[in-house]
Short mmCIF file of C-alpha atoms in Angstrom, two decimals:
data_model
loop_
_atom_site.label_atom_id
_atom_site.label_comp_id
_atom_site.label_asym_id
_atom_site.label_seq_id
_atom_site.Cartn_x
_atom_site.Cartn_y
_atom_site.Cartn_z
CA MET A 8 -12.82 -72.70 40.84
CA GLY A 9 -9.39 -72.93 39.33
CA GLN A 10 -9.61 -76.65 39.33
CA ILE A 11 -11.90 -76.90 36.30
CA PRO A 12 -9.95 -77.89 33.31
CA LYS A 13 -9.88 -75.03 31.14
CA ILE A 14 -10.41 -77.13 27.86
CA LEU A 15 -13.73 -78.19 29.07
CA VAL A 16 -14.49 -74.48 29.70
CA PHE A 17 -13.91 -73.40 26.26
CA LEU A 18 -15.59 -76.54 24.78
CA SER A 19 -18.62 -75.52 26.74
CA ILE A 20 -18.53 -72.10 25.23
CA ILE A 21 -18.29 -73.50 21.91
CA LEU A 22 -21.17 -76.02 22.43
CA GLY A 23 -23.19 -73.14 24.08
CA LEU A 24 -23.10 -71.30 20.81
CA GLU A 25 -24.89 -74.21 19.23
CA SER A 26 -27.63 -74.85 21.82
CA PRO A 27 -31.10 -74.30 20.70
CA GLN A 28 -33.08 -71.25 21.80
CA GLU A 29 -36.65 -72.41 22.45
CA ALA A 30 -37.96 -71.91 26.06
CA HIS A 31 -39.34 -74.50 28.15
CA ALA A 32 -42.00 -74.14 30.81
CA TYR A 33 -40.69 -76.80 33.33
CA LEU A 34 -37.69 -74.90 34.88
CA ASP A 35 -35.10 -77.08 36.31
CA PRO A 36 -33.51 -74.81 39.06
CA GLY A 37 -30.35 -76.61 40.11
CA SER A 38 -28.76 -78.71 37.37
CA GLY A 39 -26.26 -75.86 36.44
CA SER A 40 -24.86 -75.69 39.83
CA MET A 41 -24.86 -79.44 40.20
CA ILE A 42 -23.01 -80.02 37.02
CA LEU A 43 -20.47 -77.36 37.79
CA GLN A 44 -19.97 -78.94 41.33
CA LEU A 45 -19.30 -82.21 39.56
CA LEU A 46 -16.41 -80.83 37.83
CA LEU A 47 -15.01 -79.63 41.08
CA GLY A 48 -15.42 -83.09 42.47
CA GLY A 49 -12.62 -84.65 40.63
CA ILE A 50 -12.01 -87.33 38.09
CA ALA A 51 -15.52 -89.22 38.74
CA GLY A 52 -17.45 -86.18 38.36
CA VAL A 53 -15.50 -84.94 35.37
CA SER A 54 -16.38 -88.38 33.74
CA VAL A 55 -19.97 -87.82 34.56
CA VAL A 56 -20.04 -84.47 32.77
CA LEU A 57 -18.24 -85.83 29.66
CA LYS A 58 -20.71 -88.71 29.66
CA LEU A 59 -23.57 -86.00 29.74
CA TYR A 60 -21.93 -84.02 26.88
CA TRP A 61 -20.63 -86.59 24.69
CA GLN A 62 -23.19 -86.54 22.20
CA GLN A 63 -22.94 -82.75 21.88
CA PHE A 64 -19.22 -83.02 21.80
CA ILE A 65 -18.90 -85.65 18.87
CA GLY A 66 -21.73 -83.85 17.12
CA ILE A 67 -19.16 -81.22 16.41
CA PHE A 68 -17.10 -83.49 14.40
CA ARG A 69 -19.84 -85.25 12.49
CA SER A 70 -21.26 -83.70 9.42
CA PRO A 71 -25.06 -83.74 9.04
CA LYS A 72 -24.62 -86.32 5.96
CA SER A 73 -22.53 -88.78 7.61
CA GLY A 74 -24.88 -88.59 10.63
CA ALA A 75 -27.70 -89.74 8.41
CA SER A 76 -26.04 -92.43 6.84
CA ASP A 77 -24.70 -93.69 10.43
CA SER A 78 -28.12 -94.07 11.54
CA PRO A 79 -29.64 -97.35 10.22
CA SER A 80 -32.67 -97.09 12.26
CA SER A 81 -33.96 -93.84 10.48
CA ASP A 82 -35.80 -96.06 7.90
CA ASP A 83 -37.20 -98.43 10.47
CA THR A 84 -38.63 -95.84 12.91
CA PRO A 85 -42.18 -95.27 12.37
CA SER A 86 -42.92 -91.54 12.17
CA ARG A 87 -44.91 -89.92 14.88
CA ASN A 88 -46.84 -86.87 14.12
CA MET B 21 -53.51 -67.62 71.47
CA SER B 22 -55.60 -69.34 68.85
CA THR B 23 -55.04 -66.38 66.46
CA THR B 24 -51.14 -67.14 66.55
CA GLN B 25 -50.13 -67.10 63.05
CA ALA B 26 -46.70 -67.50 61.48
CA LEU B 27 -44.99 -64.44 60.02
CA PRO B 28 -45.65 -64.27 56.49
CA GLY B 29 -41.93 -64.61 55.44
CA SER B 30 -41.42 -68.00 56.99
CA PHE B 31 -44.31 -70.02 55.44
CA ARG B 32 -41.96 -72.01 52.88
CA ASP B 33 -39.88 -73.84 55.32
CA PRO B 34 -41.25 -77.28 56.58
CA SER B 35 -38.67 -77.17 59.45
CA GLY B 36 -40.49 -74.53 61.31
CA GLN B 37 -42.19 -71.24 61.21
CA VAL B 38 -41.71 -67.68 63.03
CA PHE B 39 -44.35 -66.21 65.22
CA GLU B 40 -44.51 -62.88 66.88
CA VAL B 41 -46.37 -62.70 70.04
CA GLU B 42 -46.63 -59.72 72.34
CA ASN B 43 -43.44 -58.34 70.89
CA ARG B 44 -41.45 -61.55 71.28
CA ILE B 45 -40.11 -63.52 68.57
CA PHE B 46 -40.49 -67.47 68.60
CA ARG B 47 -39.65 -70.32 66.28
CA THR B 48 -41.17 -73.72 66.19
CA VAL B 49 -39.04 -76.78 65.30
CA THR B 50 -41.34 -79.31 63.64
CA ASP B 51 -40.92 -83.16 63.72
CA TYR B 52 -39.36 -82.91 60.10
CA ALA B 53 -36.17 -80.91 61.29
CA THR B 54 -36.14 -82.40 64.96
CA SER B 55 -33.30 -85.03 64.11
CA ASP B 56 -31.22 -82.48 62.20
CA PHE B 57 -31.62 -79.80 65.00
CA ASP B 58 -30.75 -82.12 67.89
CA PHE B 59 -27.78 -83.19 66.11
CA VAL B 60 -26.62 -79.70 65.09
CA ARG B 61 -27.08 -78.67 68.79
CA SER B 62 -25.12 -81.68 70.01
CA THR B 63 -22.23 -80.51 67.90
CA GLY B 64 -21.81 -77.27 69.77
CA LEU B 65 -21.90 -75.38 66.58
CA LEU B 66 -24.86 -73.07 67.36
CA GLN B 67 -23.48 -72.41 70.81
CA LYS B 68 -20.22 -71.33 69.18
CA LEU B 69 -21.69 -69.07 66.48
CA THR B 70 -24.27 -67.58 68.78
CA LEU B 71 -21.43 -66.65 71.20
CA THR B 72 -19.50 -65.08 68.56
CA GLY B 73 -22.48 -63.07 67.47
CA LEU B 74 -22.61 -64.60 63.86
CA VAL B 75 -26.00 -66.27 64.59
CA LEU B 76 -28.82 -64.82 66.66
CA PRO B 77 -29.11 -66.32 70.10
CA PHE B 78 -32.02 -68.36 71.02
CA GLU B 79 -33.22 -70.50 74.00
CA THR B 80 -35.81 -73.17 74.18
CA VAL B 81 -39.01 -72.04 76.11
CA ASP B 82 -42.20 -73.76 77.15
CA GLN B 83 -44.10 -74.79 74.17
CA ASP B 84 -47.48 -73.62 75.58
CA ILE B 85 -46.53 -70.09 74.93
CA LEU B 86 -47.69 -70.83 71.21
CA GLY B 87 -50.73 -72.62 72.29
CA PRO B 88 -51.69 -75.63 70.14
CA ILE B 89 -49.06 -74.74 67.50
CA GLY B 90 -46.59 -75.02 70.41
CA LYS B 91 -47.83 -78.25 71.56
CA ASN B 92 -47.47 -79.79 67.85
CA ALA B 93 -43.97 -78.57 67.65
CA SER B 94 -40.89 -80.37 68.86
CA TYR B 95 -39.48 -77.26 70.35
CA VAL B 96 -40.39 -73.55 70.44
CA LEU B 97 -37.30 -71.39 70.47
CA GLU B 98 -37.24 -67.67 71.47
CA SER B 99 -34.71 -65.17 70.04
CA PRO B 100 -34.30 -61.54 70.90
CA LYS B 101 -36.49 -59.25 68.46
CA LEU B 102 -34.17 -57.13 66.18
CA PRO B 103 -34.69 -53.26 66.08
CA PHE B 104 -35.62 -53.52 62.34
CA VAL B 105 -36.18 -56.07 59.85
CA SER B 106 -34.67 -55.17 56.31
CA PHE B 107 -34.21 -57.13 52.80
CA PRO B 108 -31.38 -57.45 50.59
CA TYR B 109 -33.03 -55.13 47.87
CA GLU B 110 -32.66 -52.30 50.48
CA TRP B 111 -29.20 -53.01 51.55
CA PRO B 112 -26.27 -50.94 50.10
CA PHE B 113 -23.46 -52.90 48.42
CA SER B 114 -21.25 -53.20 51.55
CA ALA B 115 -24.21 -54.56 53.33
CA LEU B 116 -24.94 -57.26 50.82
CA LYS B 117 -21.14 -58.10 50.81
CA ALA B 118 -20.81 -58.32 54.48
CA ALA B 119 -23.89 -60.78 54.40
CA ALA B 120 -22.30 -62.90 51.71
CA LEU B 121 -19.29 -63.19 53.71
CA LEU B 122 -21.09 -64.16 56.67
CA HIS B 123 -22.76 -66.72 55.01
CA LEU B 124 -19.59 -68.36 53.73
CA GLU B 125 -17.96 -67.95 57.10
CA ILE B 126 -20.78 -69.69 58.78
CA HIS B 127 -20.85 -72.53 56.27
CA THR B 128 -17.16 -72.96 56.64
CA THR B 129 -17.39 -73.24 60.46
CA ALA B 130 -20.33 -75.61 60.02
CA LEU B 131 -18.59 -77.98 57.95
CA GLU B 132 -15.77 -78.34 60.32
CA HIS B 133 -18.66 -79.73 62.95
CA GLY B 134 -20.00 -82.02 60.43
CA VAL B 135 -22.95 -79.63 59.53
CA THR B 136 -24.23 -78.06 56.28
CA LEU B 137 -26.55 -75.25 55.45
CA SER B 138 -29.61 -76.45 53.38
CA ASP B 139 -30.08 -73.21 51.49
CA ALA B 140 -28.34 -69.90 51.02
CA SER B 141 -31.15 -67.25 51.10
CA ALA B 142 -30.21 -63.80 51.76
CA TYR B 143 -33.41 -63.24 53.58
CA ASN B 144 -31.80 -65.58 56.27
CA VAL B 145 -29.54 -62.63 57.16
CA GLN B 146 -30.52 -59.60 59.07
CA PHE B 147 -28.49 -56.65 60.44
CA TYR B 148 -27.72 -55.19 63.92
CA GLY B 149 -26.30 -51.94 62.80
CA VAL B 150 -23.83 -52.73 60.19
CA ARG B 151 -23.17 -56.15 61.73
CA PRO B 152 -24.84 -58.87 59.72
CA ILE B 153 -26.45 -61.75 61.76
CA PHE B 154 -27.74 -65.21 60.66
CA ILE B 155 -31.25 -65.52 61.93
CA ASP B 156 -32.39 -69.07 60.59
CA HIS B 157 -31.46 -71.62 63.14
CA LEU B 158 -33.20 -74.51 61.19
CA SER B 159 -30.93 -73.97 57.99
CA PHE B 160 -28.41 -76.00 59.76
CA ARG B 161 -28.52 -79.92 59.07
CA ARG B 162 -26.11 -82.97 59.38
CA TYR B 163 -23.47 -82.90 56.58
CA GLN B 164 -23.54 -86.28 54.66
CA PRO B 165 -19.87 -86.83 53.49
CA GLY B 166 -19.43 -86.15 49.73
CA GLU B 167 -22.81 -84.37 49.36
CA PHE B 168 -23.01 -81.28 47.02
CA TRP B 169 -23.62 -77.81 48.21
CA THR B 170 -27.26 -77.54 47.62
CA GLY B 171 -27.47 -73.74 48.11
CA HIS B 172 -24.79 -73.13 45.63
CA ARG B 173 -26.93 -71.71 42.88
CA GLN B 174 -29.14 -69.76 45.60
CA PHE B 175 -25.91 -68.24 46.79
CA CYS B 176 -24.71 -67.22 43.41
CA GLU B 177 -28.26 -65.76 42.63
CA GLN B 178 -28.76 -63.95 45.86
CA PHE B 179 -25.46 -62.88 46.80
CA LEU B 180 -22.60 -63.35 44.34
CA ASN B 181 -24.39 -62.15 40.97
CA PRO B 182 -25.91 -59.13 42.66
CA LEU B 183 -22.52 -57.97 43.90
CA LEU B 184 -20.85 -58.70 40.41
CA LEU B 185 -23.54 -56.63 38.79
CA ARG B 186 -22.02 -53.72 40.74
CA ALA B 187 -18.45 -54.53 40.76
CA PHE B 188 -18.13 -55.33 36.88
CA LEU B 189 -20.91 -53.21 35.39
CA GLY B 190 -21.48 -50.37 38.10
CA VAL B 191 -25.01 -51.35 38.14
CA PRO B 192 -26.68 -51.41 41.74
CA HIS B 193 -28.51 -54.51 42.38
CA ASN B 194 -31.37 -52.99 44.39
CA PRO B 195 -34.01 -52.37 41.62
CA TRP B 196 -33.54 -55.58 40.00
CA TYR B 197 -33.36 -57.56 43.43
CA ARG B 198 -36.64 -55.82 44.55
CA GLY B 199 -38.23 -56.88 41.26
CA SER B 200 -37.20 -60.40 41.18
CA GLN B 201 -37.03 -60.95 45.00
CA GLU B 202 -34.94 -63.95 44.53
CA GLY B 203 -31.80 -62.13 43.29
CA ILE B 204 -30.26 -62.17 39.76
CA GLY B 205 -29.99 -65.30 37.77
CA SER B 206 -26.59 -66.52 36.27
CA GLU B 207 -28.06 -66.65 32.82
CA ASP B 208 -29.25 -63.08 32.94
CA LEU B 209 -25.98 -61.75 34.52
CA CYS B 210 -24.15 -63.64 31.63
CA ARG B 211 -25.91 -61.93 28.92
CA LEU B 212 -24.66 -58.53 30.37
CA LEU B 213 -21.04 -59.30 31.25
CA LYS B 214 -18.59 -58.26 28.24
CA TRP B 215 -16.13 -60.75 26.70
CA ARG B 216 -13.27 -59.39 28.69
CA HIS B 217 -14.89 -60.47 32.11
CA PHE B 218 -14.90 -64.03 31.06
CA PHE B 219 -11.05 -64.00 31.07
CA ASN B 220 -11.40 -64.08 34.86
CA SER B 221 -11.54 -67.58 35.66
CA LYS B 222 -13.92 -67.07 38.50
CA VAL B 223 -16.37 -65.32 36.46
CA LEU B 224 -15.83 -68.19 33.80
CA SER B 225 -16.70 -70.96 36.02
CA GLN B 226 -19.23 -69.46 38.57
CA VAL B 227 -21.00 -67.43 35.96
CA LEU B 228 -20.64 -68.46 32.43
CA LEU B 229 -20.09 -72.17 32.81
CA GLN B 230 -22.99 -72.48 35.63
CA SER B 231 -25.06 -70.49 33.26
CA TYR B 232 -24.28 -72.82 30.20
CA PHE B 233 -24.72 -76.01 32.18
CA GLN B 234 -28.12 -74.52 33.47
CA ARG B 235 -29.36 -73.54 30.09
CA SER B 236 -28.39 -76.95 28.49
CA ALA B 237 -30.24 -78.67 31.28
CA ARG B 238 -33.22 -76.51 30.80
CA LYS B 239 -33.49 -77.19 27.25
CA ASN B 240 -32.97 -80.97 27.64
CA VAL B 241 -29.57 -80.87 25.86
CA VAL B 242 -28.49 -82.92 28.87
CA LYS B 243 -30.61 -84.73 31.56
CA LEU B 244 -28.83 -84.80 35.08
CA ASN B 245 -30.57 -87.32 37.16
CA LYS B 246 -29.91 -88.90 40.62
CA GLU B 247 -27.94 -91.77 39.19
CA HIS B 248 -25.43 -89.18 37.86
CA LEU B 249 -25.18 -87.60 41.05
CA ALA B 250 -24.77 -90.90 42.98
CA GLU B 251 -21.74 -91.87 40.61
CA SER B 252 -19.88 -88.84 41.89
CA HIS B 253 -19.42 -86.65 45.01
CA LEU B 254 -18.08 -83.42 46.08
CA PRO B 255 -15.31 -84.17 48.49
CA LEU B 256 -15.24 -82.16 51.67
CA PRO B 257 -11.82 -80.32 50.77
CA SER B 258 -13.26 -79.33 47.53
CA PHE B 259 -16.35 -78.05 49.22
CA GLN B 260 -14.25 -76.13 51.64
CA LYS B 261 -11.93 -74.89 48.83
CA LEU B 262 -15.17 -73.64 46.90
CA LEU B 263 -16.39 -71.66 50.05
CA LYS B 264 -12.77 -70.29 50.67
CA ASN B 265 -12.32 -69.12 47.14
CA LEU B 266 -15.70 -67.50 47.10
CA HIS B 267 -14.91 -65.73 50.36
CA LYS B 268 -11.51 -64.40 48.84
CA TRP B 269 -13.26 -63.36 45.77
CA ILE B 270 -16.11 -61.51 47.36
CA SER B 271 -13.76 -59.87 49.85
CA GLY B 272 -11.91 -58.08 47.05
CA LEU B 273 -15.21 -56.87 45.34
CA LYS B 274 -15.70 -53.15 45.17
CA PRO B 275 -18.38 -51.00 43.39
CA LEU B 276 -17.17 -50.10 39.76
CA ASP B 277 -18.84 -46.82 40.24
CA GLY B 278 -16.92 -45.99 43.16
CA ASP B 279 -16.58 -42.54 42.28
CA LYS B 280 -18.44 -39.54 43.74
CA THR B 281 -22.31 -39.71 43.66
CA VAL B 282 -24.78 -37.11 43.98
CA TRP B 283 -25.22 -36.85 47.63
CA GLN B 284 -22.30 -38.33 49.21
CA ASP B 285 -20.48 -34.82 49.21
CA TYR B 286 -23.68 -32.91 50.42
CA ALA B 287 -22.75 -32.66 53.97
CA ASP B 288 -19.55 -30.82 53.01
CA PHE B 289 -21.36 -28.49 50.45
CA HIS B 290 -24.81 -27.68 51.78
CA ASN B 291 -25.61 -24.13 52.35
CA TYR B 292 -25.59 -23.88 55.92
CA SER B 293 -23.10 -21.80 57.80
CA SER B 294 -21.44 -23.27 60.76
CA GLU B 295 -23.56 -21.16 63.14
CA GLU B 296 -26.74 -22.16 61.31
CA THR B 297 -25.47 -25.88 61.61
CA GLU B 298 -24.96 -25.31 65.21
CA ILE B 299 -28.53 -24.02 65.53
CA LYS B 300 -29.77 -27.15 63.79
CA LYS B 301 -27.85 -29.49 65.77
CA GLN B 302 -28.90 -28.27 69.04
CA PHE B 303 -32.61 -28.23 67.98
CA ILE B 304 -32.26 -31.91 66.78
CA LEU B 305 -30.16 -32.88 70.12
CA ASP B 306 -32.80 -31.47 72.41
CA PHE B 307 -35.39 -33.54 70.51
CA VAL B 308 -33.37 -36.69 70.84
CA ARG B 309 -32.36 -36.01 74.45
CA ALA B 310 -36.29 -35.47 75.25
CA ASN B 311 -37.47 -38.56 73.59
CA ARG B 312 -34.54 -41.07 73.93
CA PRO B 313 -36.13 -43.16 70.86
CA LYS B 314 -35.40 -46.71 70.81
CA LEU B 315 -35.93 -46.78 67.10
CA LEU B 316 -35.20 -43.55 65.22
CA TRP B 317 -35.82 -43.31 61.26
CA ASP B 318 -33.66 -40.81 59.63
CA LEU B 319 -35.42 -40.16 56.20
CA GLY B 320 -32.94 -39.04 53.79
CA CYS B 321 -30.02 -39.73 55.97
CA ASN B 322 -27.36 -38.56 53.64
CA THR B 323 -23.91 -39.68 55.13
CA GLY B 324 -25.38 -40.48 58.58
CA THR B 325 -24.15 -37.40 60.40
CA TRP B 326 -27.46 -36.51 62.23
CA GLY B 327 -27.84 -40.28 62.84
CA ALA B 328 -24.55 -40.50 64.57
CA GLU B 329 -25.41 -37.43 66.60
CA ALA B 330 -28.55 -38.90 67.61
CA LEU B 331 -26.94 -42.17 68.67
CA ARG B 332 -24.43 -40.09 70.85
CA ASN B 333 -27.30 -38.20 72.61
CA GLY B 334 -29.70 -41.00 73.69
CA ALA B 335 -31.17 -42.60 70.57
CA GLU B 336 -30.60 -46.36 70.97
CA TYR B 337 -30.87 -47.35 67.31
CA VAL B 338 -31.11 -45.44 63.98
CA VAL B 339 -32.10 -46.69 60.65
CA GLY B 340 -30.76 -44.18 57.84
CA PHE B 341 -32.72 -44.28 54.75
CA ASP B 342 -31.33 -42.69 51.42
CA SER B 343 -31.69 -43.13 47.84
CA ASP B 344 -27.90 -42.61 46.98
CA GLN B 345 -25.52 -45.49 46.87
CA GLY B 346 -22.44 -43.30 47.72
CA ALA B 347 -24.15 -41.67 50.68
CA LEU B 348 -25.07 -44.98 52.06
CA GLU B 349 -21.70 -46.33 51.64
CA LYS B 350 -20.21 -43.43 53.59
CA THR B 351 -22.73 -44.12 56.29
CA PHE B 352 -21.88 -47.67 56.32
CA SER B 353 -18.21 -46.94 56.87
CA ARG B 354 -18.96 -44.44 59.34
CA ALA B 355 -21.03 -46.88 61.33
CA LEU B 356 -18.46 -49.61 61.06
CA ASP B 357 -15.51 -47.39 62.02
CA LYS B 358 -17.27 -45.95 65.06
CA LYS B 359 -19.23 -49.05 65.93
CA LEU B 360 -22.72 -47.24 65.57
CA LEU B 361 -25.96 -48.77 65.80
CA LEU B 362 -26.70 -47.01 62.72
CA GLN B 363 -28.09 -49.09 59.80
CA PRO B 364 -28.11 -47.52 56.28
CA LEU B 365 -30.77 -48.72 53.83
CA LEU B 366 -31.68 -47.61 50.19
CA MET B 367 -35.07 -46.11 49.93
CA ASP B 368 -36.43 -43.73 47.58
CA ALA B 369 -39.15 -41.93 49.68
CA ALA B 370 -41.14 -41.36 46.54
CA ASN B 371 -41.17 -45.02 46.10
CA PRO B 372 -40.79 -47.03 49.31
CA SER B 373 -40.60 -50.73 49.34
CA PRO B 374 -43.94 -52.19 49.04
CA ASN B 375 -45.71 -55.26 50.50
CA GLN B 376 -44.67 -57.97 47.87
CA GLY B 377 -43.91 -61.80 47.44
CA TRP B 378 -46.17 -64.61 47.76
CA MET B 379 -49.92 -63.07 48.09
CA GLY B 380 -48.44 -59.84 48.66
CA ARG B 381 -47.53 -60.59 52.15
CA GLU B 382 -44.13 -62.25 52.17
CA ARG B 383 -42.04 -58.97 52.46
CA ALA B 384 -43.44 -56.04 54.45
CA SER B 385 -43.55 -52.67 53.04
CA LEU B 386 -41.78 -49.89 54.63
CA GLU B 387 -45.02 -48.51 56.07
CA ALA B 388 -45.99 -52.01 57.49
CA ARG B 389 -42.72 -51.91 59.29
CA ALA B 390 -43.73 -48.79 61.06
CA PRO B 391 -43.99 -47.13 63.69
CA ALA B 392 -40.61 -46.11 64.65
CA ASN B 393 -40.45 -44.32 67.82
CA ALA B 394 -39.14 -41.08 66.11
CA VAL B 395 -38.68 -39.86 62.85
CA LEU B 396 -36.19 -37.33 61.27
CA ALA B 397 -37.21 -35.49 57.91
CA LEU B 398 -34.41 -32.99 57.39
CA ALA B 399 -34.35 -31.35 54.11
CA LEU B 400 -36.45 -34.08 52.52
CA VAL B 401 -39.94 -32.61 51.77
CA HIS B 402 -38.92 -30.18 49.03
CA HIS B 403 -37.36 -33.09 47.18
CA LEU B 404 -40.56 -34.97 47.08
CA VAL B 405 -42.99 -31.62 46.50
CA ILE B 406 -40.88 -29.83 43.95
CA GLY B 407 -38.54 -32.60 42.74
CA ARG B 408 -41.19 -35.54 42.38
CA ASN B 409 -44.48 -33.55 42.23
CA ILE B 410 -46.11 -35.15 45.34
CA PRO B 411 -48.78 -33.25 46.75
CA PHE B 412 -47.26 -31.27 49.87
CA PHE B 413 -49.91 -32.39 52.43
CA GLN B 414 -49.51 -36.08 51.39
CA VAL B 415 -45.83 -36.01 51.94
CA LEU B 416 -46.59 -34.40 55.55
CA ASP B 417 -49.09 -36.90 56.32
CA TRP B 418 -46.89 -39.79 55.08
CA ILE B 419 -44.22 -38.52 57.40
CA LEU B 420 -46.59 -38.00 60.29
CA ASP B 421 -48.01 -41.60 59.95
CA LEU B 422 -44.62 -43.07 60.37
CA ALA B 423 -43.93 -42.37 64.10
CA PRO B 424 -45.72 -40.37 67.04
CA THR B 425 -43.11 -37.85 67.13
CA GLY B 426 -40.36 -36.31 65.06
CA ILE B 427 -38.72 -33.26 63.31
CA ILE B 428 -39.80 -32.07 59.84
CA GLU B 429 -37.59 -29.31 58.17
CA PHE B 430 -39.20 -26.89 55.64
CA VAL B 431 -37.07 -25.57 53.07
CA PRO B 432 -38.50 -22.33 51.23
CA LYS B 433 -38.71 -21.83 47.81
CA SER B 434 -36.22 -18.97 48.26
CA ASP B 435 -33.61 -21.34 49.50
CA SER B 436 -30.54 -21.95 46.99
CA ASN B 437 -31.14 -25.69 47.30
CA ALA B 438 -35.08 -25.39 46.49
CA GLN B 439 -34.04 -23.11 43.52
CA VAL B 440 -31.86 -25.75 42.06
CA LEU B 441 -35.04 -27.84 41.98
CA LEU B 442 -37.22 -25.03 40.65
CA HIS B 443 -35.04 -22.96 38.36
CA LEU B 444 -35.74 -24.69 35.05
CA ARG B 445 -39.32 -25.42 35.73
CA GLU B 446 -42.63 -23.76 36.04
CA ASP B 447 -43.63 -23.08 39.63
CA ILE B 448 -46.84 -25.20 40.23
CA PHE B 449 -46.77 -25.45 43.91
CA PRO B 450 -48.68 -22.50 45.10
CA ASP B 451 -49.53 -24.07 48.63
CA TYR B 452 -45.75 -25.04 49.16
CA THR B 453 -45.49 -22.00 51.73
CA GLU B 454 -44.44 -21.63 55.41
CA GLU B 455 -48.13 -20.70 56.14
CA CYS B 456 -49.53 -23.79 54.73
CA PHE B 457 -46.82 -25.98 56.33
CA LEU B 458 -47.36 -24.83 59.74
CA SER B 459 -51.23 -24.80 59.50
CA HIS B 460 -51.45 -28.44 58.23
CA LEU B 461 -49.03 -29.62 60.80
CA ALA B 462 -51.14 -27.65 63.46
CA GLN B 463 -54.29 -29.47 62.36
CA ARG B 464 -52.86 -32.95 62.61
CA VAL B 465 -50.23 -32.86 65.37
CA GLU B 466 -49.09 -30.84 68.45
CA ILE B 467 -46.08 -28.64 67.78
CA ILE B 468 -43.82 -28.88 70.53
CA LYS B 469 -41.11 -26.57 69.38
CA THR B 470 -40.29 -24.49 66.18
CA GLN B 471 -36.86 -23.17 65.05
CA VAL B 472 -36.42 -20.92 62.09
CA ILE B 473 -32.93 -20.71 60.69
CA PRO B 474 -32.37 -17.04 60.22
CA SER B 475 -30.64 -16.51 56.91
CA SER B 476 -32.42 -19.24 54.90
CA ARG B 477 -35.70 -19.08 56.46
CA ARG B 478 -35.67 -22.89 56.76
CA ILE B 479 -38.06 -23.96 59.50
CA LEU B 480 -37.67 -26.93 61.91
CA VAL B 481 -40.57 -28.21 63.43
CA TRP B 482 -40.62 -30.72 66.29
CA TYR B 483 -44.10 -32.18 66.68
CA ALA B 484 -45.83 -35.03 68.55
CA ARG B 485 -48.98 -36.98 67.72
CA PRO B 486 -51.83 -36.35 70.02
#
């Protein structure tokens, strides 16, 4: 338990404040515990968690405007309603 | 034998089911579980754990005893029947804590033998007195090096979080647990904890972080799949350290509301003189010695005084029910210190555990776990009648249905304790009288012996159903 890098913990808290609030009907019962155990498992596990949360992490530093201009496919993608 | 049906609590497990036939307990081992069961037995783990009393003993028996069900199973195991089956929502804090520590100790020993536990259900633990005992022989399976602890989330929800609720917030787990049946989710607990609690690194990782990861997975912010898990593993030393750290943490947990509760001082302050206590004691002991009940239910056990006396005088096993957490903790300590087969359980007699779970049959109600061999209902009835407005005769009938014999104490309205219940309210209990009490009992049961306590006019009735 003491093995989890503190920086990751606090990043998680920050990211947690940004997560959406809608509910989902299909509950996944075990992912939270599994991701936590990945962190306890050493470097390989930590790298998996970083990969999982990478988009969220860089999203903090990317402004919405630059995010739009960085996305060349936005005009090409057909809209789906 | 064709009517043999699995006990309702065991239907979920593909590894096998539990059956009760003629008061004997059997467990099937299906093809699904045979390989793991054979492996686990070959390691000597189960023998070690049963010899040390951590796991319920078992032996393989002739499969014909379960008829066609037995023939389709790989093995049929028989275990001794425990005196009373209880559920985690009935356990006081100390019992849930003891069960959690047992689970961790068994898992730690199992890993040393190359075995792991497939789940972490609190319902796999029962009690013999105040000693927890693991009952599910089919939860053990071969450990694959590097595998994750699949029961971790369940352990947190069914053991850790309910204990933290009491230890950090002073809120007993029982009503919530009884409602949810599966314990307390980390996300729910997380919402209740204060910021200061998250400075505790264990709370931070086991509750907050787990809750955050769970929430992000649930909301599709991240998608964990099997490939991710294949890229990593949980090394055995990390697994063992996780179990060890949880064990150390839980060992030190205490109820935040460890102060005095309503009833835990009752035994010291009730309104009997020592002579009257002696009269009451003699009456109860005569009853116990005459009946020598294998299973005695003490309804409203308080701190377990009478249960302990009964055990010293011929009762084999006592289940003490009370609705006060502090009193139950004292009973638990008493039973632990004096090695008594006295099992304290939380129960509000006005709202006893119902039949519940899947199809309302998974967890049996208190009444469905009757009959006891004998029952004590001492200074209980006035609380239900005057304190809770339950009709007098219904209370008496409920008690009479729980066991073939027992003692009921009648506390008259003039008694100082009854006056505490009455002094601020209208007396709407015209039939709550000595005459009605005795005549109702006389209609339903045989009154063996009656004792009036001289000064208070309390009445003790020893009865037996015809």
